[in-house]
Amino acid sequence: MSSPISSVTGAPFARIMSVAGYRPSRVVTNEEVCERIDSSDEWIRERSGIIERRYAAADESVSDMATIAATNAIRKAGIDPAQVGLVLVASVTHPYPTPSAAAEVAFRIGAIGAAATDISSACAGFCYGIAIADALVRSGGTTYAVVIGVEKLSDWTDHTDRGTAFIFADGAGAVVIGPSEISAIGPVVWGSDGEQREAINMTQSLVEYRQDPGPHFPTLTMQGQQVFRWAVGDMAKTAQAALDAAHVAAEDLDAFIPHQANMRITDAMIRALKLPAHVPVARDIAYTGNTSAASIPLAMERMLDDGQAPHGGTALLIGFGAGLVFASQVVTLP
Ligand code: UT7
């Protein structure tokens, strides 16, 4: 049967061409966090692996951080910003329901006229973005895409809540995705479990707050143990499924870069995946905290810059968080 609609195809494959991060300058120690919660440096290190984290300045926005990371990623990729046809901003902390952060960032980085949208997939947002950009580069929707994971979680955290105050932090990481002659982004294994939507949530909606402004502005709330159990129980299986889908064995990995949620979750996934000791593992959480959508690109940049992982090496990514949502894929490092 003939169709009146013609189609386009894109590149045979897509690849990550570059990665760049932005870490705010203000270092927040565990001692400083403990001024507002009943906790200790020792407990925070032991239970989460976090030694310190970064907070953005009061006048430093999600869009500001995203713009810096994206500008540097485009420079490293060696392309002109005007060649970028798609900008995806993965974030849950851009403070406006509309307009999107992505439209502003596209304009500010010089991707004038590019398609632009935000992705609300919390800590899985960066891996969701990679999957969407990969599909669009291959299907002809764009030649180059910029995917940015960025959060200013300090604005949405109750700094007196001992269940979340020590975990969340701020930062941004960006990649450029472009055409490739060889396979460099494996099939995504992703999904959601909305039945557990209360596990990481807001204390109130902004509309509820407007109708009945209580003493506390809405902030993030987390059932830490529930999320921990889900992550340890299910996420290693998701990561294994991504390895299987890409036909890559754990022992052939050059890096494992999971979302930096908690060092103990990372260690549990290493055990479940039977990851050999020679595979380097991202442990950026120690000095960066949990930056949700930004954690994977920030950790990726650090591993490459420190020489822990080789450029062109094979890495397993997995993001998981509020929704609940998750996404995992094997990629070739830029
Ligand atoms: O990024 C999105 C996805 N998020 C995650 O993956 C986070 C997943 N969850 C976690 O990482 C962990 O659940 C936390 C790090 C948030 C908490 O660690 P936990 O080992 O699950 O602590 P817990 O809630 O089971 O509490 C253990 C004990 C309790 O004391 P008792 O009842 O054993 O005496 C708590 O009262 O630790 C106590 N506690 C604290 N003590 C000092 C809880 N929070 C604190 C604290 N400081 N901040």
mmCIF file of C-alpha atoms and ligand atoms in Angstrom:
data_model
loop_
_atom_site.group_PDB
_atom_site.id
_atom_site.type_symbol
_atom_site.label_atom_id
_atom_site.label_comp_id
_atom_site.label_asym_id
_atom_site.label_seq_id
_atom_site.Cartn_x
_atom_site.Cartn_y
_atom_site.Cartn_z
ATOM 1 C CA MET A 1 0.000 0.000 0.000
ATOM 2 C CA SER A 2 1.420 3.413 -0.863
ATOM 3 C CA SER A 3 1.445 6.271 1.638
ATOM 4 C CA PRO A 4 1.300 10.009 0.954
ATOM 5 C CA ILE A 5 3.780 10.539 3.779
ATOM 6 C CA SER A 6 7.457 10.359 2.947
ATOM 7 C CA SER A 7 9.985 9.570 5.646
ATOM 8 C CA VAL A 8 13.617 10.355 6.402
ATOM 9 C CA THR A 9 16.427 8.288 7.847
ATOM 10 C CA GLY A 10 19.412 9.584 9.738
ATOM 11 C CA ALA A 11 22.884 8.307 10.552
ATOM 12 C CA PRO A 12 23.536 4.556 10.708
ATOM 13 C CA PHE A 13 24.495 4.937 14.390
ATOM 14 C CA ALA A 14 24.906 7.660 17.009
ATOM 15 C CA ARG A 15 27.722 8.281 19.494
ATOM 16 C CA ILE A 16 28.622 10.487 22.439
ATOM 17 C CA MET A 17 31.115 12.969 20.991
ATOM 18 C CA SER A 18 32.044 14.856 24.172
ATOM 19 C CA VAL A 19 31.183 15.353 27.831
ATOM 20 C CA ALA A 20 31.582 18.418 30.043
ATOM 21 C CA GLY A 21 30.534 19.127 33.611
ATOM 22 C CA TYR A 22 29.882 22.155 35.754
ATOM 23 C CA ARG A 23 30.496 21.989 39.492
ATOM 24 C CA PRO A 24 29.436 25.045 41.529
ATOM 25 C CA SER A 25 32.264 26.570 43.538
ATOM 26 C CA ARG A 26 30.720 26.406 47.030
ATOM 27 C CA VAL A 27 31.829 23.258 48.881
ATOM 28 C CA VAL A 28 29.430 22.139 51.627
ATOM 29 C CA THR A 29 30.986 19.806 54.197
ATOM 30 C CA ASN A 30 29.199 17.185 56.278
ATOM 31 C CA GLU A 31 29.954 19.336 59.334
ATOM 32 C CA GLU A 32 27.997 22.218 57.765
ATOM 33 C CA VAL A 33 25.042 19.925 56.936
ATOM 34 C CA CYS A 34 25.081 18.674 60.537
ATOM 35 C CA GLU A 35 24.539 22.214 61.834
ATOM 36 C CA ARG A 36 20.885 21.743 60.825
ATOM 37 C CA ILE A 37 20.276 17.988 61.312
ATOM 38 C CA ASP A 38 20.973 15.538 64.114
ATOM 39 C CA SER A 39 23.685 13.532 62.355
ATOM 40 C CA SER A 40 27.468 13.221 62.090
ATOM 41 C CA ASP A 41 30.215 13.271 59.498
ATOM 42 C CA GLU A 42 30.930 9.616 60.357
ATOM 43 C CA TRP A 43 27.286 8.496 59.855
ATOM 44 C CA ILE A 44 26.950 10.330 56.520
ATOM 45 C CA ARG A 45 30.233 8.870 55.181
ATOM 46 C CA GLU A 46 29.367 5.359 56.324
ATOM 47 C CA ARG A 47 25.727 5.273 55.149
ATOM 48 C CA SER A 48 26.068 7.216 51.874
ATOM 49 C CA GLY A 49 29.770 7.577 50.998
ATOM 50 C CA ILE A 50 29.407 11.366 50.814
ATOM 51 C CA ILE A 51 32.321 13.428 52.161
ATOM 52 C CA GLU A 52 31.247 16.786 50.725
ATOM 53 C CA ARG A 53 28.969 18.254 48.058
ATOM 54 C CA ARG A 54 28.576 21.466 46.042
ATOM 55 C CA TYR A 55 25.751 24.018 46.229
ATOM 56 C CA ALA A 56 25.086 26.618 43.552
ATOM 57 C CA ALA A 57 25.008 30.297 44.526
ATOM 58 C CA ALA A 58 21.644 31.942 45.238
ATOM 59 C CA ASP A 59 21.729 33.759 41.893
ATOM 60 C CA GLU A 60 23.001 30.732 39.915
ATOM 61 C CA SER A 61 20.112 28.996 38.127
ATOM 62 C CA VAL A 62 19.523 25.596 36.558
ATOM 63 C CA SER A 63 19.705 27.289 33.139
ATOM 64 C CA ASP A 64 22.977 29.033 34.042
ATOM 65 C CA MET A 65 24.653 25.766 35.025
ATOM 66 C CA ALA A 66 23.228 23.940 31.993
ATOM 67 C CA THR A 67 24.460 26.685 29.660
ATOM 68 C CA ILE A 68 28.057 26.438 30.941
ATOM 69 C CA ALA A 69 28.158 22.622 30.712
ATOM 70 C CA ALA A 70 26.567 22.582 27.239
ATOM 71 C CA THR A 71 28.844 25.326 25.890
ATOM 72 C CA ASN A 72 31.916 23.359 26.983
ATOM 73 C CA ALA A 73 30.571 20.071 25.590
ATOM 74 C CA ILE A 74 29.955 21.708 22.193
ATOM 75 C CA ARG A 75 33.466 23.215 22.203
ATOM 76 C CA LYS A 76 34.993 19.801 23.015
ATOM 77 C CA ALA A 77 32.918 18.138 20.265
ATOM 78 C CA GLY A 78 34.396 20.602 17.772
ATOM 79 C CA ILE A 79 31.090 21.538 16.194
ATOM 80 C CA ASP A 80 29.413 24.905 15.698
ATOM 81 C CA PRO A 81 26.526 25.554 18.137
ATOM 82 C CA ALA A 82 24.355 26.433 15.135
ATOM 83 C CA GLN A 83 24.644 22.772 14.022
ATOM 84 C CA VAL A 84 22.811 21.572 17.148
ATOM 85 C CA GLY A 85 19.257 20.656 16.137
ATOM 86 C CA LEU A 86 17.967 19.339 19.477
ATOM 87 C CA VAL A 87 18.517 20.399 23.090
ATOM 88 C CA LEU A 88 17.243 18.130 25.869
ATOM 89 C CA VAL A 89 17.468 19.304 29.468
ATOM 90 C CA ALA A 90 16.920 16.558 32.036
ATOM 91 C CA SER A 91 16.014 18.220 35.331
ATOM 92 C CA VAL A 92 13.425 18.233 38.103
ATOM 93 C CA THR A 93 14.589 21.483 39.687
ATOM 94 C CA HIS A 94 14.042 24.123 36.974
ATOM 95 C CA PRO A 95 11.704 26.390 38.954
ATOM 96 C CA TYR A 96 9.233 27.190 36.144
ATOM 97 C CA PRO A 97 6.638 24.734 34.806
ATOM 98 C CA THR A 98 6.877 26.845 31.635
ATOM 99 C CA PRO A 99 8.787 27.965 29.620
ATOM 100 C CA SER A 100 11.243 25.083 29.547
ATOM 101 C CA ALA A 101 14.860 25.386 30.596
ATOM 102 C CA ALA A 102 15.789 23.799 27.252
ATOM 103 C CA ALA A 103 14.400 26.644 25.115
ATOM 104 C CA GLU A 104 16.390 29.186 27.138
ATOM 105 C CA VAL A 105 19.554 27.052 27.082
ATOM 106 C CA ALA A 106 19.279 26.452 23.306
ATOM 107 C CA PHE A 107 19.146 30.201 22.773
ATOM 108 C CA ARG A 108 21.981 30.973 25.181
ATOM 109 C CA ILE A 109 24.372 28.370 23.731
ATOM 110 C CA GLY A 110 23.752 29.599 20.188
ATOM 111 C CA ALA A 111 21.668 26.634 19.002
ATOM 112 C CA ILE A 112 19.285 29.183 17.559
ATOM 113 C CA GLY A 113 16.012 27.656 16.459
ATOM 114 C CA ALA A 114 16.868 24.144 17.698
ATOM 115 C CA ALA A 115 14.087 21.887 18.946
ATOM 116 C CA ALA A 116 14.181 22.080 22.729
ATOM 117 C CA THR A 117 12.388 20.343 25.577
ATOM 118 C CA ASP A 118 12.829 19.310 29.186
ATOM 119 C CA ILE A 119 12.786 15.722 30.437
ATOM 120 C CA SER A 120 11.240 15.024 33.848
ATOM 121 C CA SER A 121 12.741 11.659 34.729
ATOM 122 C CA ALA A 122 14.646 12.640 37.869
ATOM 123 C CA CYS A 123 17.836 10.628 38.396
ATOM 124 C CA ALA A 124 17.129 8.584 35.237
ATOM 125 C CA GLY A 125 16.744 11.758 33.140
ATOM 126 C CA PHE A 126 20.230 11.748 31.615
ATOM 127 C CA CYS A 127 19.927 8.129 30.406
ATOM 128 C CA TYR A 128 16.419 8.892 29.089
ATOM 129 C CA GLY A 129 17.955 11.826 27.187
ATOM 130 C CA ILE A 130 20.710 9.641 25.681
ATOM 131 C CA ALA A 131 18.070 7.149 24.489
ATOM 132 C CA ILE A 132 15.889 9.854 22.918
ATOM 133 C CA ALA A 133 18.808 11.663 21.245
ATOM 134 C CA ASP A 134 20.247 8.368 19.955
ATOM 135 C CA ALA A 135 16.902 7.477 18.357
ATOM 136 C CA LEU A 136 16.500 10.911 16.767
ATOM 137 C CA VAL A 137 20.034 11.037 15.331
ATOM 138 C CA ARG A 138 19.432 7.611 13.759
ATOM 139 C CA SER A 139 15.930 8.422 12.503
ATOM 140 C CA GLY A 140 16.891 11.777 10.963
ATOM 141 C CA GLY A 141 15.242 14.097 13.502
ATOM 142 C CA THR A 142 18.552 15.890 14.013
ATOM 143 C CA THR A 143 22.236 15.509 13.153
ATOM 144 C CA TYR A 144 23.543 16.736 16.510
ATOM 145 C CA ALA A 145 21.816 16.818 19.890
ATOM 146 C CA VAL A 146 22.912 18.205 23.250
ATOM 147 C CA VAL A 147 21.732 16.292 26.309
ATOM 148 C CA ILE A 148 22.159 18.040 29.654
ATOM 149 C CA GLY A 149 21.545 16.649 33.137
ATOM 150 C CA VAL A 150 21.289 19.528 35.605
ATOM 151 C CA GLU A 151 19.932 20.057 39.101
ATOM 152 C CA LYS A 152 19.791 22.708 41.775
ATOM 153 C CA LEU A 153 18.465 20.363 44.438
ATOM 154 C CA SER A 154 19.549 22.703 47.254
ATOM 155 C CA ASP A 155 16.550 24.925 46.365
ATOM 156 C CA TRP A 156 14.084 22.038 46.827
ATOM 157 C CA THR A 157 15.608 20.328 49.861
ATOM 158 C CA ASP A 158 14.424 20.738 53.441
ATOM 159 C CA HIS A 159 17.789 21.377 55.040
ATOM 160 C CA THR A 160 16.401 20.278 58.412
ATOM 161 C CA ASP A 161 15.230 16.852 57.115
ATOM 162 C CA ARG A 162 17.786 14.243 58.178
ATOM 163 C CA GLY A 163 16.480 11.823 55.501
ATOM 164 C CA THR A 164 17.487 14.038 52.548
ATOM 165 C CA ALA A 165 19.544 17.062 53.665
ATOM 166 C CA PHE A 166 22.922 15.279 53.461
ATOM 167 C CA ILE A 167 22.288 13.555 50.124
ATOM 168 C CA PHE A 168 21.189 16.088 47.533
ATOM 169 C CA ALA A 169 23.455 18.588 45.757
ATOM 170 C CA ASP A 170 23.834 20.801 42.683
ATOM 171 C CA GLY A 171 25.640 20.572 39.336
ATOM 172 C CA ALA A 172 25.372 20.018 35.590
ATOM 173 C CA GLY A 173 26.792 17.681 32.966
ATOM 174 C CA ALA A 174 26.305 17.747 29.201
ATOM 175 C CA VAL A 175 27.088 15.559 26.200
ATOM 176 C CA VAL A 176 26.912 16.098 22.452
ATOM 177 C CA ILE A 177 25.383 13.183 20.544
ATOM 178 C CA GLY A 178 26.160 12.977 16.830
ATOM 179 C CA PRO A 179 26.375 10.591 13.871
ATOM 180 C CA SER A 180 28.609 7.513 13.859
ATOM 181 C CA GLU A 181 29.640 4.846 11.357
ATOM 182 C CA ILE A 182 29.843 2.199 14.076
ATOM 183 C CA SER A 183 27.535 1.228 16.916
ATOM 184 C CA ALA A 184 28.385 3.338 19.997
ATOM 185 C CA ILE A 185 25.134 3.524 22.003
ATOM 186 C CA GLY A 186 23.536 0.207 22.924
ATOM 187 C CA PRO A 187 19.805 -0.491 23.220
ATOM 188 C CA VAL A 188 18.176 1.253 26.166
ATOM 189 C CA VAL A 189 16.506 -0.849 28.869
ATOM 190 C CA TRP A 190 14.059 1.477 30.584
ATOM 191 C CA GLY A 191 10.746 1.676 32.354
ATOM 192 C CA SER A 192 8.728 3.031 35.232
ATOM 193 C CA ASP A 193 6.825 1.970 38.341
ATOM 194 C CA GLY A 194 4.268 4.656 39.094
ATOM 195 C CA GLU A 195 2.791 2.550 41.876
ATOM 196 C CA GLN A 196 5.834 3.657 43.907
ATOM 197 C CA ARG A 197 5.413 7.355 42.994
ATOM 198 C CA GLU A 198 5.198 8.336 46.667
ATOM 199 C CA ALA A 199 8.685 6.933 47.365
ATOM 200 C CA ILE A 200 10.346 10.170 46.185
ATOM 201 C CA ASN A 201 7.863 12.992 46.113
ATOM 202 C CA MET A 202 7.165 16.603 47.018
ATOM 203 C CA THR A 203 5.680 17.426 50.419
ATOM 204 C CA GLN A 204 2.919 19.399 48.610
ATOM 205 C CA SER A 205 2.094 20.557 45.096
ATOM 206 C CA LEU A 206 2.719 24.226 44.340
ATOM 207 C CA VAL A 207 -1.038 24.664 43.752
ATOM 208 C CA GLU A 208 -1.808 23.197 47.200
ATOM 209 C CA TYR A 209 0.757 25.544 48.688
ATOM 210 C CA ARG A 210 -0.844 28.502 46.906
ATOM 211 C CA GLN A 211 -4.293 27.540 48.225
ATOM 212 C CA ASP A 212 -3.067 26.969 51.757
ATOM 213 C CA PRO A 213 0.410 28.396 52.347
ATOM 214 C CA GLY A 214 1.745 26.570 55.379
ATOM 215 C CA PRO A 215 4.963 27.467 57.185
ATOM 216 C CA HIS A 216 7.049 25.323 54.818
ATOM 217 C CA PHE A 217 7.528 25.750 51.081
ATOM 218 C CA PRO A 218 7.169 22.377 49.230
ATOM 219 C CA THR A 219 10.365 20.324 49.292
ATOM 220 C CA LEU A 220 11.549 16.864 48.275
ATOM 221 C CA THR A 221 10.715 13.954 50.504
ATOM 222 C CA MET A 222 12.105 10.422 50.204
ATOM 223 C CA GLN A 223 11.304 7.030 51.704
ATOM 224 C CA GLY A 224 15.012 6.239 51.790
ATOM 225 C CA GLN A 225 14.792 2.573 52.778
ATOM 226 C CA GLN A 226 12.078 1.814 50.181
ATOM 227 C CA VAL A 227 14.130 3.419 47.387
ATOM 228 C CA PHE A 228 17.272 1.707 48.647
ATOM 229 C CA ARG A 229 15.619 -1.740 48.583
ATOM 230 C CA TRP A 230 14.202 -1.134 45.080
ATOM 231 C CA ALA A 231 17.536 0.089 43.753
ATOM 232 C CA VAL A 232 19.526 -2.791 45.223
ATOM 233 C CA GLY A 233 16.932 -5.419 44.279
ATOM 234 C CA ASP A 234 15.914 -4.370 40.772
ATOM 235 C CA MET A 235 18.542 -2.086 39.287
ATOM 236 C CA ALA A 236 21.307 -4.664 38.929
ATOM 237 C CA LYS A 237 18.849 -6.730 36.852
ATOM 238 C CA THR A 238 18.157 -3.701 34.660
ATOM 239 C CA ALA A 239 21.891 -3.078 34.206
ATOM 240 C CA GLN A 240 22.437 -6.762 33.348
ATOM 241 C CA ALA A 241 19.609 -6.544 30.786
ATOM 242 C CA ALA A 242 21.336 -3.539 29.174
ATOM 243 C CA LEU A 243 24.610 -5.526 28.973
ATOM 244 C CA ASP A 244 22.753 -8.483 27.432
ATOM 245 C CA ALA A 245 20.926 -6.241 24.930
ATOM 246 C CA ALA A 246 24.276 -4.783 23.791
ATOM 247 C CA HIS A 247 25.960 -8.239 23.803
ATOM 248 C CA VAL A 248 28.667 -6.921 26.117
ATOM 249 C CA ALA A 249 30.032 -9.004 29.010
ATOM 250 C CA ALA A 250 30.653 -7.334 32.383
ATOM 251 C CA GLU A 251 34.327 -8.333 32.181
ATOM 252 C CA ASP A 252 34.728 -6.419 28.894
ATOM 253 C CA LEU A 253 33.620 -3.099 30.386
ATOM 254 C CA ASP A 254 36.107 -0.239 30.745
ATOM 255 C CA ALA A 255 33.855 1.611 33.197
ATOM 256 C CA PHE A 256 30.688 1.242 35.263
ATOM 257 C CA ILE A 257 28.997 4.623 35.747
ATOM 258 C CA PRO A 258 25.814 4.238 37.793
ATOM 259 C CA HIS A 259 23.727 7.145 39.066
ATOM 260 C CA GLN A 260 25.510 8.431 42.148
ATOM 261 C CA ALA A 261 22.648 7.782 44.610
ATOM 262 C CA ASN A 262 24.517 6.159 47.481
ATOM 263 C CA MET A 263 27.923 4.417 47.556
ATOM 264 C CA ARG A 264 26.301 1.365 49.201
ATOM 265 C CA ILE A 265 23.837 1.016 46.300
ATOM 266 C CA THR A 266 26.783 1.121 43.871
ATOM 267 C CA ASP A 267 28.607 -1.557 45.888
ATOM 268 C CA ALA A 268 25.488 -3.771 45.958
ATOM 269 C CA MET A 269 25.129 -3.470 42.165
ATOM 270 C CA ILE A 270 28.804 -4.386 41.673
ATOM 271 C CA ARG A 271 28.244 -7.573 43.699
ATOM 272 C CA ALA A 272 24.991 -8.470 41.900
ATOM 273 C CA LEU A 273 26.543 -7.889 38.461
ATOM 274 C CA LYS A 274 29.651 -9.872 39.504
ATOM 275 C CA LEU A 275 31.663 -7.000 38.094
ATOM 276 C CA PRO A 276 35.353 -8.018 37.976
ATOM 277 C CA ALA A 277 37.701 -5.919 40.130
ATOM 278 C CA HIS A 278 39.555 -4.612 37.069
ATOM 279 C CA VAL A 279 36.496 -2.621 35.895
ATOM 280 C CA PRO A 280 36.752 0.983 37.192
ATOM 281 C CA VAL A 281 33.622 2.220 38.976
ATOM 282 C CA ALA A 282 32.420 5.830 39.283
ATOM 283 C CA ARG A 283 32.557 7.024 42.894
ATOM 284 C CA ASP A 284 32.032 10.719 42.241
ATOM 285 C CA ILE A 285 29.369 10.858 44.980
ATOM 286 C CA ALA A 286 32.135 11.244 47.599
ATOM 287 C CA TYR A 287 32.889 14.835 46.593
ATOM 288 C CA THR A 288 29.760 15.725 44.590
ATOM 289 C CA GLY A 289 26.825 14.246 46.518
ATOM 290 C CA ASN A 290 23.703 13.035 44.719
ATOM 291 C CA THR A 291 23.038 15.472 41.866
ATOM 292 C CA SER A 292 20.173 13.436 40.338
ATOM 293 C CA ALA A 293 20.132 13.942 36.534
ATOM 294 C CA ALA A 294 23.618 15.480 36.563
ATOM 295 C CA SER A 295 25.381 12.674 38.409
ATOM 296 C CA ILE A 296 26.210 10.365 35.480
ATOM 297 C CA PRO A 297 27.728 12.950 33.088
ATOM 298 C CA LEU A 298 29.634 14.558 35.994
ATOM 299 C CA ALA A 299 31.022 11.157 37.007
ATOM 300 C CA MET A 300 31.823 10.333 33.373
ATOM 301 C CA GLU A 301 33.798 13.535 32.928
ATOM 302 C CA ARG A 302 35.730 12.953 36.154
ATOM 303 C CA MET A 303 36.659 9.364 35.210
ATOM 304 C CA LEU A 304 37.945 10.498 31.801
ATOM 305 C CA ASP A 305 39.809 13.533 33.174
ATOM 306 C CA ASP A 306 41.435 11.510 35.976
ATOM 307 C CA GLY A 307 42.455 8.750 33.556
ATOM 308 C CA GLN A 308 40.350 6.174 35.427
ATOM 309 C CA ALA A 309 38.468 5.285 32.220
ATOM 310 C CA PRO A 310 39.833 5.401 28.656
ATOM 311 C CA HIS A 311 38.500 7.641 25.912
ATOM 312 C CA GLY A 312 36.762 5.319 23.456
ATOM 313 C CA GLY A 313 36.240 2.698 26.176
ATOM 314 C CA THR A 314 33.003 0.801 26.805
ATOM 315 C CA ALA A 315 30.871 1.977 29.742
ATOM 316 C CA LEU A 316 27.677 0.760 31.376
ATOM 317 C CA LEU A 317 25.325 3.563 32.486
ATOM 318 C CA ILE A 318 22.277 3.246 34.723
ATOM 319 C CA GLY A 319 19.997 5.954 36.091
ATOM 320 C CA PHE A 320 17.131 5.386 38.556
ATOM 321 C CA GLY A 321 14.967 7.559 40.750
ATOM 322 C CA ALA A 322 11.712 9.416 41.359
ATOM 323 C CA GLY A 323 8.729 8.146 39.427
ATOM 324 C CA LEU A 324 9.938 5.564 40.008
ATOM 325 C CA VAL A 325 11.797 5.454 36.669
ATOM 326 C CA PHE A 326 14.957 3.834 35.361
ATOM 327 C CA ALA A 327 17.081 3.601 32.192
ATOM 328 C CA SER A 328 20.315 1.815 31.354
ATOM 329 C CA GLN A 329 22.516 1.484 28.277
ATOM 330 C CA VAL A 330 26.053 0.560 27.217
ATOM 331 C CA VAL A 331 27.928 3.391 25.495
ATOM 332 C CA THR A 332 31.299 4.119 23.965
ATOM 333 C CA LEU A 333 32.977 6.863 25.994
ATOM 334 C CA PRO A 334 33.877 10.050 24.115
HETATM 335 O O1 UT7 B 1 18.723 9.569 43.781
HETATM 336 C C1 UT7 B 1 17.423 9.084 43.777
HETATM 337 C C2 UT7 B 1 17.348 7.764 44.414
HETATM 338 N N1 UT7 B 1 17.676 7.883 45.815
HETATM 339 C C3 UT7 B 1 18.328 6.895 46.395
HETATM 340 O O2 UT7 B 1 18.685 5.955 45.750
HETATM 341 C C4 UT7 B 1 18.544 6.975 47.909
HETATM 342 C C5 UT7 B 1 18.235 5.641 48.515
HETATM 343 N N2 UT7 B 1 18.289 5.616 49.963
HETATM 344 C C6 UT7 B 1 19.425 5.797 50.667
HETATM 345 O O3 UT7 B 1 20.460 6.077 50.106
HETATM 346 C C7 UT7 B 1 19.382 5.545 52.155
HETATM 347 O O4 UT7 B 1 18.110 5.027 52.510
HETATM 348 C C8 UT7 B 1 19.703 6.787 53.023
HETATM 349 C C9 UT7 B 1 21.174 7.131 52.868
HETATM 350 C C10 UT7 B 1 18.816 7.948 52.620
HETATM 351 C C11 UT7 B 1 19.465 6.483 54.499
HETATM 352 O O5 UT7 B 1 20.284 5.395 54.910
HETATM 353 P P1 UT7 B 1 19.635 4.120 55.592
HETATM 354 O O6 UT7 B 1 20.739 3.200 55.889
HETATM 355 O O7 UT7 B 1 18.523 3.590 54.734
HETATM 356 O O8 UT7 B 1 19.073 4.728 56.925
HETATM 357 P P2 UT7 B 1 17.711 4.354 57.646
HETATM 358 O O9 UT7 B 1 16.655 5.280 57.199
HETATM 359 O O10 UT7 B 1 17.485 2.878 57.563
HETATM 360 O O11 UT7 B 1 18.066 4.676 59.138
HETATM 361 C C12 UT7 B 1 19.018 3.874 59.891
HETATM 362 C C13 UT7 B 1 19.236 4.512 61.232
HETATM 363 C C14 UT7 B 1 17.957 4.830 61.981
HETATM 364 O O12 UT7 B 1 18.235 4.707 63.351
HETATM 365 P P3 UT7 B 1 17.773 3.399 64.179
HETATM 366 O O13 UT7 B 1 16.288 3.320 64.014
HETATM 367 O O14 UT7 B 1 18.501 2.245 63.523
HETATM 368 O O15 UT7 B 1 18.224 3.672 65.555
HETATM 369 C C15 UT7 B 1 17.727 6.299 61.693
HETATM 370 O O16 UT7 B 1 17.010 6.942 62.681
HETATM 371 O O17 UT7 B 1 19.920 5.756 61.060
HETATM 372 C C16 UT7 B 1 19.129 6.821 61.616
HETATM 373 N N3 UT7 B 1 19.275 7.963 60.709
HETATM 374 C C17 UT7 B 1 20.266 8.850 60.837
HETATM 375 N N4 UT7 B 1 21.261 8.962 61.732
HETATM 376 C C18 UT7 B 1 22.107 9.994 61.564
HETATM 377 C C19 UT7 B 1 18.531 8.269 59.631
HETATM 378 N N5 UT7 B 1 19.011 9.377 59.047
HETATM 379 C C20 UT7 B 1 20.080 9.750 59.775
HETATM 380 C C21 UT7 B 1 21.004 10.810 59.657
HETATM 381 N N6 UT7 B 1 21.993 10.881 60.575
HETATM 382 N N7 UT7 B 1 20.938 11.726 58.677
#
